[in-house]
Short mmCIF file of C-alpha atoms and ligand atoms in Angstrom, two decimals:
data_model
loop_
_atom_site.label_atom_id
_atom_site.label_comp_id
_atom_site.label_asym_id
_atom_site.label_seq_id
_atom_site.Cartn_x
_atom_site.Cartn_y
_atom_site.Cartn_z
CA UNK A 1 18.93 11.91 39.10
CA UNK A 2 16.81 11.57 36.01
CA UNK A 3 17.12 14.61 34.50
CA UNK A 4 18.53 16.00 31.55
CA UNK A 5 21.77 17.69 32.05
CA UNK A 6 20.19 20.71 30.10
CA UNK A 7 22.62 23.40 31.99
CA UNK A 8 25.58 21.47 31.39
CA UNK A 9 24.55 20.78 27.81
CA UNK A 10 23.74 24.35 27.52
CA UNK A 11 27.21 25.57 28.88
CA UNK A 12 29.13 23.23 26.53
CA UNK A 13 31.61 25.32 24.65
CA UNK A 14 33.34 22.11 22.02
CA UNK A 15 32.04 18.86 21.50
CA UNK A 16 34.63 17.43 23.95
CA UNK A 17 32.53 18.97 26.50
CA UNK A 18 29.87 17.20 24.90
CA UNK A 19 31.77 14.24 24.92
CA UNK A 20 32.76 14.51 28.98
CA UNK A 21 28.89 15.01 29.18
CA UNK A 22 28.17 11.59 27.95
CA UNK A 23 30.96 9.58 29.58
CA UNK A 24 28.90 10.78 32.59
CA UNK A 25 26.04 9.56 31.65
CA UNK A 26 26.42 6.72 30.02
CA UNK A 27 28.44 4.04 31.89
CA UNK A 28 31.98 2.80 30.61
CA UNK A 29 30.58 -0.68 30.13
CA UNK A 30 28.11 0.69 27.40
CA UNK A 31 30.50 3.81 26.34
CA UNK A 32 33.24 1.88 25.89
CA UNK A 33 31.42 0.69 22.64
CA UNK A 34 31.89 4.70 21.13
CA UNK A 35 35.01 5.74 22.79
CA UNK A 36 37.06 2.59 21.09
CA UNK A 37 39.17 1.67 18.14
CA UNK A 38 41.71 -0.98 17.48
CA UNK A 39 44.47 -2.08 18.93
CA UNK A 40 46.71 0.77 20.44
CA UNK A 41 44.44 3.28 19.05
CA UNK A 42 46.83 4.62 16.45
CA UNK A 43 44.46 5.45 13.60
CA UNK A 44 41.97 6.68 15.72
CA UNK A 45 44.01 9.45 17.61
CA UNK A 46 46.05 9.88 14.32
CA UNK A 47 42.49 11.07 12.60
CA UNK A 48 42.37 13.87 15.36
CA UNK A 49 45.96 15.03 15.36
CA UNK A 50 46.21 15.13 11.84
CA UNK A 51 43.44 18.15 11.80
CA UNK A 52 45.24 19.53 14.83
CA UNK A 53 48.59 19.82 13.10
CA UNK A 54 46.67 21.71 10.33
CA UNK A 55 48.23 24.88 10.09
CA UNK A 56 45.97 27.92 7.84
CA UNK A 57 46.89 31.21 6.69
CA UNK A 58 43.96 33.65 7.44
CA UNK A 59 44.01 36.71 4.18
CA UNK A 60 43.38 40.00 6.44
CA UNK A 61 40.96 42.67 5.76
CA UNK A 62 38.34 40.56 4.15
CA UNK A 63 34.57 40.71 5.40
CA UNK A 64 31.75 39.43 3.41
CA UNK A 65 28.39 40.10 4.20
CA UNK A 66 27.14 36.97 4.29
CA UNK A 67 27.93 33.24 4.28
CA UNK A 68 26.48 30.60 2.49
CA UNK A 69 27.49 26.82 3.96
CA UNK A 70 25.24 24.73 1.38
CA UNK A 71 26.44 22.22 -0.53
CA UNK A 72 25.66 19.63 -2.82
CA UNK A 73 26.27 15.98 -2.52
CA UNK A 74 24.93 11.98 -3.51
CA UNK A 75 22.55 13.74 -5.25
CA UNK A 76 21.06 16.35 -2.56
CA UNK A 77 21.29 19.44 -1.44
CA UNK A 78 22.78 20.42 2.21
CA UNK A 79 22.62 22.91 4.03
CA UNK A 80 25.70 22.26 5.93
CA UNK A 81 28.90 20.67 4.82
CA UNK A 82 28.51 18.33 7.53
CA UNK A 83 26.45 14.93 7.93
CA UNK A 84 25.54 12.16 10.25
CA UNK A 85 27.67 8.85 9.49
CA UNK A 86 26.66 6.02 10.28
CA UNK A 87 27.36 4.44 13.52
CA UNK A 88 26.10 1.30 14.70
CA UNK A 89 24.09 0.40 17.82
CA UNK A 90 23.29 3.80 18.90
CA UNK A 91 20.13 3.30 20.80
CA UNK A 92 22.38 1.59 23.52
CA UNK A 93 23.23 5.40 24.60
CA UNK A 94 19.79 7.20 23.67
CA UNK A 95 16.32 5.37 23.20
CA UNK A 96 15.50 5.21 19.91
CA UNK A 97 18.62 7.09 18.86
CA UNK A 98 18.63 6.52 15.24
CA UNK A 99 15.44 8.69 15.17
CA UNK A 100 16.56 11.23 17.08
CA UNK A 101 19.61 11.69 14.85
CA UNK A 102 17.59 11.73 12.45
CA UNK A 103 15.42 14.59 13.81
CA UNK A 104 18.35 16.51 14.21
CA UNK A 105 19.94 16.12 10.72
CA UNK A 106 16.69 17.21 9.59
CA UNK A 107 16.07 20.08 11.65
CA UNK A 108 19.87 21.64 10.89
CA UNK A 109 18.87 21.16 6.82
CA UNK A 110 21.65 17.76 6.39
CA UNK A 111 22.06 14.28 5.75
CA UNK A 112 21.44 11.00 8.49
CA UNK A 113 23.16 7.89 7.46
CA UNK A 114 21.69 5.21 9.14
CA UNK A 115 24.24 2.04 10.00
CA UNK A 116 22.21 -1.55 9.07
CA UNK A 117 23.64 -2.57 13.13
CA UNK A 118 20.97 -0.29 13.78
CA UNK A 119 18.64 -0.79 16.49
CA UNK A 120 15.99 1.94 15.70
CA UNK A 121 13.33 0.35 12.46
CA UNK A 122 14.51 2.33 9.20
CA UNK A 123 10.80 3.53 8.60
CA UNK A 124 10.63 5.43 12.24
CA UNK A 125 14.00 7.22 10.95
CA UNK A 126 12.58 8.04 8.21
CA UNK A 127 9.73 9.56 9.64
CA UNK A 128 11.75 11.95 11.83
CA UNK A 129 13.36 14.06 9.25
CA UNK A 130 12.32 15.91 5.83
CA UNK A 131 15.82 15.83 4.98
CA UNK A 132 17.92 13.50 3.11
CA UNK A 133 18.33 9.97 4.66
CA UNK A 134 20.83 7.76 3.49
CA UNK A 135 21.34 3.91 4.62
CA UNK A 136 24.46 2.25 5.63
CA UNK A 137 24.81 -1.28 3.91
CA UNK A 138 26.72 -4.57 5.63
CA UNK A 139 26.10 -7.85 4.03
CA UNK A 140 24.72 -9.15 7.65
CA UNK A 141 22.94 -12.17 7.50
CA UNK A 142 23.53 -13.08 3.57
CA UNK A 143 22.66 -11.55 0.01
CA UNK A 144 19.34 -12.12 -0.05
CA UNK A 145 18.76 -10.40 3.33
CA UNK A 146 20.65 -7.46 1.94
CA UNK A 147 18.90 -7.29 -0.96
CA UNK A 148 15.44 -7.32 1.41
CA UNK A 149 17.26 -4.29 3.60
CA UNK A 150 18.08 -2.22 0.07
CA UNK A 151 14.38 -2.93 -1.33
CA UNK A 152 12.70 -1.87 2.63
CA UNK A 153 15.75 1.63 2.69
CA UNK A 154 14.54 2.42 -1.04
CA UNK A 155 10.44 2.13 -0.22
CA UNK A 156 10.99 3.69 2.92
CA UNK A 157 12.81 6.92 1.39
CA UNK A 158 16.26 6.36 1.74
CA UNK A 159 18.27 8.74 -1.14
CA UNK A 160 21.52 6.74 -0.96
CA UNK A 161 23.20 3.97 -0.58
CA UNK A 162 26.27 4.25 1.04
CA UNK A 163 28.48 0.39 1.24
CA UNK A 164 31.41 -0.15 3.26
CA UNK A 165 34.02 -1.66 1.95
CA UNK A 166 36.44 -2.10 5.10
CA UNK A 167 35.46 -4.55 7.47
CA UNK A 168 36.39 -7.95 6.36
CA UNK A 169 37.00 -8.91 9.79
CA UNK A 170 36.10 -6.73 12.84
CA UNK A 171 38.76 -4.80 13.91
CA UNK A 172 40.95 -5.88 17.19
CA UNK A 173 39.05 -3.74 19.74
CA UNK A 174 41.39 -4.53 22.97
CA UNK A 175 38.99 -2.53 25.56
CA UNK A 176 36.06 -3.77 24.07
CA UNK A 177 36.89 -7.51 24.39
CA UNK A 178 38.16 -6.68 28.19
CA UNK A 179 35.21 -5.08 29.58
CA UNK A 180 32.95 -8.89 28.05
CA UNK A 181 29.68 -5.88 27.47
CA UNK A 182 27.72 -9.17 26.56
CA UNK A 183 28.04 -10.95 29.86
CA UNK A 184 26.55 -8.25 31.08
CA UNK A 185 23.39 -8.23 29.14
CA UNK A 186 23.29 -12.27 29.21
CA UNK A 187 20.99 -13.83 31.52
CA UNK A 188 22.90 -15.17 34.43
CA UNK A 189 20.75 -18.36 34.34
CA UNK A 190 21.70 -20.30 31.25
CA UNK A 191 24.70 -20.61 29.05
CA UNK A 192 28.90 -21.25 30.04
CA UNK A 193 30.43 -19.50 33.29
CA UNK A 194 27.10 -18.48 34.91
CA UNK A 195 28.75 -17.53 38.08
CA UNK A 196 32.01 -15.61 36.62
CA UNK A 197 29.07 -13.92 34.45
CA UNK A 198 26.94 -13.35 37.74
CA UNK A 199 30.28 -11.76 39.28
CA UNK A 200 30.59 -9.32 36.39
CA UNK A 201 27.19 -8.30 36.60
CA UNK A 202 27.76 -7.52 39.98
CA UNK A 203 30.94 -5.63 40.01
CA UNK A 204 29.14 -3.37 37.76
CA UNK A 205 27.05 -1.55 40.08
CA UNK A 206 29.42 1.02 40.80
CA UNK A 207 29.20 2.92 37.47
CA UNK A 208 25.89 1.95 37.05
CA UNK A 209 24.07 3.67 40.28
CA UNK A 210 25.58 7.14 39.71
CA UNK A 211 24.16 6.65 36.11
CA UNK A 212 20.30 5.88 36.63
CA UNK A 213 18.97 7.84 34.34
CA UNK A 214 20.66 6.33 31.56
CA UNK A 215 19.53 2.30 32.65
CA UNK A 216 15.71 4.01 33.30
CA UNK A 217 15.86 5.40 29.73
CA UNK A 218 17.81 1.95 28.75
CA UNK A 219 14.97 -0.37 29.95
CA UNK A 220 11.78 2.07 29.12
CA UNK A 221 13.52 1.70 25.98
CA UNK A 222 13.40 -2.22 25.69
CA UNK A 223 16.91 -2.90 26.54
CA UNK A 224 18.90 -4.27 24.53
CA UNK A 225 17.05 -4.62 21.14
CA UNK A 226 17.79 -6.88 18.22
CA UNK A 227 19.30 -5.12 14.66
CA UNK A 228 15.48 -4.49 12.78
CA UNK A 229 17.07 -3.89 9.97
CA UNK A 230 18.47 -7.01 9.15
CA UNK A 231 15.75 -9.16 8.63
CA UNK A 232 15.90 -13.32 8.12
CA UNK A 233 14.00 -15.13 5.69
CA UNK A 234 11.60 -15.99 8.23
CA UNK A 235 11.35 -12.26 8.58
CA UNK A 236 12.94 -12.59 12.53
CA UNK A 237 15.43 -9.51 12.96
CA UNK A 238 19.02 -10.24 13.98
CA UNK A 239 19.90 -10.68 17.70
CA UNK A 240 22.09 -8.49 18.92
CA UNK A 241 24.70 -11.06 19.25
CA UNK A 242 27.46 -12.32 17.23
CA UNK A 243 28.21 -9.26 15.06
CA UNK A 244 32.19 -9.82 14.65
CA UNK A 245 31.67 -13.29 12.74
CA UNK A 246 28.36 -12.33 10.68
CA UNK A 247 30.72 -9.06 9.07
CA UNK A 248 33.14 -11.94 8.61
CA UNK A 249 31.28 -14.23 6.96
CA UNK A 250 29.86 -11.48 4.59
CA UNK A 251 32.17 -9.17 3.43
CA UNK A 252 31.90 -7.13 0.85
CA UNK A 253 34.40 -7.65 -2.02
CA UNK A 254 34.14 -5.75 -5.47
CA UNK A 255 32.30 -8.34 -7.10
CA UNK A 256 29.09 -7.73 -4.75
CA UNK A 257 28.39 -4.10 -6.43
CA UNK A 258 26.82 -5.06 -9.54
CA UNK A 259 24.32 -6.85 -7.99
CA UNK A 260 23.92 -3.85 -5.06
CA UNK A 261 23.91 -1.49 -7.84
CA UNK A 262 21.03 -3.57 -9.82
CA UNK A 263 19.03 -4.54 -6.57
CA UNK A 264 19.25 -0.17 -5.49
CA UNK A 265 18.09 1.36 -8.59
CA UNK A 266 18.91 4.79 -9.85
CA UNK A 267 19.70 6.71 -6.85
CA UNK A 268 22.98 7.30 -5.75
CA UNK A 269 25.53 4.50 -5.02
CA UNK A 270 28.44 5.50 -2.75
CA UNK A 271 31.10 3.46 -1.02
CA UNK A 272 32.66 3.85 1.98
CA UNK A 273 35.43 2.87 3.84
CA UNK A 274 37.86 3.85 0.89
CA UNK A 275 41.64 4.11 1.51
CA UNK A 276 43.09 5.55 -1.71
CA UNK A 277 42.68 6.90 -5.27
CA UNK A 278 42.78 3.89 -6.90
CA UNK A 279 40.33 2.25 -5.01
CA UNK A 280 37.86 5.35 -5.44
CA UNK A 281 38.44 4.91 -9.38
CA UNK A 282 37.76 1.05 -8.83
CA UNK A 283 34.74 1.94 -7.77
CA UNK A 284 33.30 4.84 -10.08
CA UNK A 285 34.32 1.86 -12.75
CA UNK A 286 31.83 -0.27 -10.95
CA UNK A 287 28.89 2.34 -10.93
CA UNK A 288 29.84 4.20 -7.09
CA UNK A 289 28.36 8.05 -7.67
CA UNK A 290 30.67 8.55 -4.61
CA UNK A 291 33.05 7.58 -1.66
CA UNK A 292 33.59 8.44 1.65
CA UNK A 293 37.12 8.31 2.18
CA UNK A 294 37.32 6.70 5.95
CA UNK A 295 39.37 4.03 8.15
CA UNK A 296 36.01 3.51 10.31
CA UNK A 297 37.29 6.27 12.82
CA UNK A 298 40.15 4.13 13.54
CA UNK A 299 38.33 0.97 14.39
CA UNK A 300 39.37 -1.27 11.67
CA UNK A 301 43.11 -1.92 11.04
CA UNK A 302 45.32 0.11 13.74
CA UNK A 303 47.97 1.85 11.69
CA UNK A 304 45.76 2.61 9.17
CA UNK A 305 46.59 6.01 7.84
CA UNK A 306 44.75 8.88 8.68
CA UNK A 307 41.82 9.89 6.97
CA UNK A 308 42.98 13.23 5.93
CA UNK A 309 46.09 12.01 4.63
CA UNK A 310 43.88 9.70 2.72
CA UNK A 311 42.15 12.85 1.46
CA UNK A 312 45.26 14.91 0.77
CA UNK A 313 46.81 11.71 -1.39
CA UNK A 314 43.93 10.75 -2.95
CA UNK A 315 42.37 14.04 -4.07
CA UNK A 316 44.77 15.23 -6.94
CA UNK A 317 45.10 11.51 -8.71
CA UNK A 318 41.31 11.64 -8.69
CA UNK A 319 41.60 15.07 -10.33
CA UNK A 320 44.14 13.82 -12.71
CA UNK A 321 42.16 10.78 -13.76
CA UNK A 322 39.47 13.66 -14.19
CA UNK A 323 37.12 11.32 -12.13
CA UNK A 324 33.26 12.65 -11.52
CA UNK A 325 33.20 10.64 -7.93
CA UNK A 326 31.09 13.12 -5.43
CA UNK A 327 33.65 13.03 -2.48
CA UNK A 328 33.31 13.37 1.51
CA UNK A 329 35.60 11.97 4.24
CA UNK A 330 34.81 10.96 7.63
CA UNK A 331 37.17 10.85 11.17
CA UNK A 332 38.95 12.73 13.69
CA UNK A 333 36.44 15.60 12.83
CA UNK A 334 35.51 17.62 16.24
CA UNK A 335 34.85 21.29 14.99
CA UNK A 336 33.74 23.25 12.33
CA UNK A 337 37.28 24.33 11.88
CA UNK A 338 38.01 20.76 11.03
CA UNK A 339 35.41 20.61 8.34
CA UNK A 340 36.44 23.75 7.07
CA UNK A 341 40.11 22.00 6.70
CA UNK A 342 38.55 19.05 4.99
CA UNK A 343 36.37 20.99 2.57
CA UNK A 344 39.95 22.47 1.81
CA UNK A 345 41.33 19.36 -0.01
CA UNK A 346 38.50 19.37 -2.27
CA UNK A 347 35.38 17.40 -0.66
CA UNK A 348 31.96 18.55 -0.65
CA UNK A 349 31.12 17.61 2.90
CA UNK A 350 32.51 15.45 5.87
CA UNK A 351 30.67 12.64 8.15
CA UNK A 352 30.32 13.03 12.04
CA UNK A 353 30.34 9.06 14.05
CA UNK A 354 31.60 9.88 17.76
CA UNK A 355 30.12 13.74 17.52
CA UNK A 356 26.71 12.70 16.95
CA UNK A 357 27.53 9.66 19.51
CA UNK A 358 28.37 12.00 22.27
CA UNK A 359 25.71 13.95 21.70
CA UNK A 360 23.12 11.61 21.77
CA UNK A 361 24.26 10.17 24.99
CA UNK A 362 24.98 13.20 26.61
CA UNK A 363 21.01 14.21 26.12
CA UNK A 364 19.19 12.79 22.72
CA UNK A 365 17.94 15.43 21.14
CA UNK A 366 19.33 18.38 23.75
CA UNK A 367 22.73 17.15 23.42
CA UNK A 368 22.95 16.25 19.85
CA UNK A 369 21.20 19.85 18.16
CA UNK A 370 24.32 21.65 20.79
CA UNK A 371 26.90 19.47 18.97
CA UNK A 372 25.40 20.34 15.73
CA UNK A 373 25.21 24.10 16.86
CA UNK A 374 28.72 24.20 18.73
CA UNK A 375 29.83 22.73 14.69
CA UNK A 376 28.00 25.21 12.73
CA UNK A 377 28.58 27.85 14.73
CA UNK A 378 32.68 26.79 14.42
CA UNK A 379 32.39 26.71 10.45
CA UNK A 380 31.34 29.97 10.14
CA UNK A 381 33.38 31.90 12.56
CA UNK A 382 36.45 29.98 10.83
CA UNK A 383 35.05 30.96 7.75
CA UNK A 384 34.71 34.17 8.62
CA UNK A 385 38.38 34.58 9.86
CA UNK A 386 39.41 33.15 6.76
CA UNK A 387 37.72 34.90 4.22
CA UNK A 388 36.12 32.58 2.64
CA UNK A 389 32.02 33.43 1.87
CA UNK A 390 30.97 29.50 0.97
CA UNK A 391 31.84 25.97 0.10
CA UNK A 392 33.13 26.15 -3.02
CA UNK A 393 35.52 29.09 -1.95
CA UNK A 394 36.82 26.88 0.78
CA UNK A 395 37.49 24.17 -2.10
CA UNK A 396 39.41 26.74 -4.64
CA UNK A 397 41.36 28.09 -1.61
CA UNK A 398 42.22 25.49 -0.02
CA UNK A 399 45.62 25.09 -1.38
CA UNK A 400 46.88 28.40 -0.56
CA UNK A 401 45.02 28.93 3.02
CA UNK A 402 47.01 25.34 4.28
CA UNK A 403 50.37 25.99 5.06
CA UNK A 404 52.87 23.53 6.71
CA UNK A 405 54.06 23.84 10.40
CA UNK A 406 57.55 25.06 11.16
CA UNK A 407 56.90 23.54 14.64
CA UNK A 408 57.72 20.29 15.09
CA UNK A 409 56.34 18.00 18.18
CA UNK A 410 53.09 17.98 19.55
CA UNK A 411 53.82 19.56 22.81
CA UNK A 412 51.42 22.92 21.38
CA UNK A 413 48.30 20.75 20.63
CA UNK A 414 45.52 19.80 22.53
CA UNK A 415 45.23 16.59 24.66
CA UNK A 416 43.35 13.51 23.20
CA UNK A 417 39.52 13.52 24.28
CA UNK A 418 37.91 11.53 21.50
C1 FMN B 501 30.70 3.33 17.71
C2 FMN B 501 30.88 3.37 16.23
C3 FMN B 501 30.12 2.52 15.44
C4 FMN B 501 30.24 2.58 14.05
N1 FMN B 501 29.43 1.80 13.28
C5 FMN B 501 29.53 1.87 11.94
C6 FMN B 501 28.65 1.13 11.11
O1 FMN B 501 27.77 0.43 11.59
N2 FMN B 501 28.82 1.24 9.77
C7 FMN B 501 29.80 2.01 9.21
O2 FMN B 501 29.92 2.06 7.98
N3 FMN B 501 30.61 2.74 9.97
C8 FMN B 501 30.50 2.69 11.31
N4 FMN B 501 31.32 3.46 12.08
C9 FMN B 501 32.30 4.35 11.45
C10 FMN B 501 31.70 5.73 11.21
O3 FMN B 501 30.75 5.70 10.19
C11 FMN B 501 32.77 6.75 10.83
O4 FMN B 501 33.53 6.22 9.78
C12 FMN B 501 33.70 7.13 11.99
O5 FMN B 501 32.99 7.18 13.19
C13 FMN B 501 34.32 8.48 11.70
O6 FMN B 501 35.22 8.82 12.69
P1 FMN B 501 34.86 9.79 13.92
O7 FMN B 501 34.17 8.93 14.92
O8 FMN B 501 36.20 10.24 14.36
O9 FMN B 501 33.98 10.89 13.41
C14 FMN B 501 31.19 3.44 13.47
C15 FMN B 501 31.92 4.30 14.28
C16 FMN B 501 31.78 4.27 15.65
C17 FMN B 501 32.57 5.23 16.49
#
């Protein structure tokens, strides 16, 4: 009951098997967390079907002998176009998660970005990789606890700064708010509706006894663990409460990255969370060394566009306004394929959130180096069937490998997973 599902793991052919992996270990009241976006989930499943309704035209009788997948980006060198983003609260699926990603960035030659609602202390994720580490900036808790998280991420070897720009509010997570996650953590003994929060508590037991393993792991690991990277000026770490109204009551508007800029250093400054050209330009004019075009995988405003339309819009006015911005996207990306297609607009690499995610909870570091191998292992058999020897091929092709659908409908794609 305890044990790694190594076979299943192991026999995972796409990271939606990964995925179907984790939703059964990990119970819906804690998955629920990964699996959502807002409202009626627009953006979110519009990120995946707008890489499914990609449509490439493979050159025949090309073979090269080998393949090269490195890339350059913020400043470092990758060995695959593909990198951790940041996602928050991850050691609720895997103890100390953030490490483990970590580990695994490391080990497959890329980038971890590590989210500031982080659970795991920056220094340990440090420690667990050679390879680039870049941290995730909110404005939790106030500017001068930000600027104590950018001084700790810089001393502790951090390479980047990446700050998101799109969560003024918290997005309007439906599912989330239904399933109350918090009453079930609360103690039963103190605060409002003790007994409809004893009731809840109870009524969870049926996802949680098939799912042992995961609350063993869960409690070994401390439970549910206060964000040590967001440190008070009594130097007390966040509780793990209240997230929606500190991100309100701190968010980042353009006037803030001056002072992030000054407070970071040298290194490279990239934002995140950017919806179009202009506000990619707004922010090279600031001192940004890069974006990550991204709607937050569909968690922040609903009908957000999707992020490779984003891409596809933004990309040529960038070109035309002969902008220097280092460029990478993030969501709806579930196989190499997919990265290849987003390397195709242009970008140097892409971001994974609910791919590492499933990973980890499917089986920490097991699950998370199959995603990553199931991904690499995608990239270059697409690249292979499409001619293309490395990254910057993929970029100067692009154009002419993308070619629009003459079928209309969605009846050919896949069903939604994730
Ligand atoms: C559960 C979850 C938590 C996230 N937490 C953060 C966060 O703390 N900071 C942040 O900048 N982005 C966060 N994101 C957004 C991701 O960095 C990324 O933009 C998104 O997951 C990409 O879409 P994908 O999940 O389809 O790959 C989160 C995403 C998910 C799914």
């Amino acid at each position: 009951m305890f044990r790694i599902r190594e076979n299943e793991i192991a026999d995972a052919l796409t990271t939606a098997d990964i995925w179907r992996i984790m939703l059964r270990e990990v119970p819906p009241i804690a998955a629920e967390y990964f699996i959502g976006g807002a409202d009626e989930l627009t953006t979110l499943k519009a990120n995946v079907l707008a890489f499914q309704q990609t449509m490439l035209a493979p050159p025949g009788a090309v073979k090269h002998k080998t393949l090269d997948t490195t890339t350059s980006i913020f400043g470092q060198q990758l060995s695959l176009p593909f990198f951790v983003a940041p996602v928050g609260s991850l050691r609720t699926l895997w103890p100390m998660a953030d490490a483990v990603a970590s580990q695994v960035a490391g080990e497959f030659g890329t980038a971890m970005t590590l989210s500031t609602l982080s659970q795991t202390p920056m220094e340990a994720v440090a420690d667990a990789s050679n390879g680039p580490k870049w941290f995730q900036l909110y404005l939790c808790g106030g500017v001068e606890t930000a600027k104590r998280g950018i001084r700790r991420a810089r001393d502790a070897g951090f390479s980047a700064l990446v700050l998101t720009i799109d969560t003024a509010v918290s997005g309007n997570r439906i599912e989330h708010d239904r399933m109350k996650p918090m009453d079930a953590v609360g103690s039963i003994y103190s605060g409002p509706r003790k007994l409809k929060r004893a009731l809840h508590k109870v009524k969870l037991a049926p996802q949680i006894v098939p799912r042992m393993g995961w609350l063993r792991r869960h409690w070994r690991d401390g439970g549910l663990l206060p964000f040590f990277n967001i440190i008070d000026e009594c130097g007390e770490p966040m509780p793990y409460a209240g997230i929606g109204e500190q991100l309100a009551a701190s968010a980042v508007t353009w006037s803030d990255l001056p002072w992030i800029k000054e407070t970071w250093g040298e290194q490279p400054l990239i934002v995140k969370g950017v919806h179009c050209a202009e506000d990619a330009l707004k922010a090279e004019e600031l001192g940004a060394n890069g974006v990550i075009f991204s709607n937050h995988g569909g968690r922040q405003l609903g009908r957000a566009i999707p992020s490779l339309q984003i891409v596809a819009e933004a990309i040529p006015k960038l070109g035309a306004a002969k902008s220097k911005l280092d460029c990478a996207m993030d969501g709806g990306i579930r196989s190499g394929l997919d990265v290849l297609i987003g390397l195709s607009y242009g970008l140097k690499a892409v971001g994974l959130g609910r791919v590492t995610a499933g990973g980890l909870g499917a089986g920490g570091h097991l699950g998370l180096t199959r995603a990553f191998e199931l991904m690499k292992e995608d990239l270059l058999r697409s690249m292979e069937l499409l001619g293309v020897q490395n990254i910057s091929q993929i970029q100067e092709q692009g154009e002419e490998l993308r070619r629009k659908s003459m079928v209309l409908g969605t009846a050919h794609l896949p069903e939604f997973i994730f």
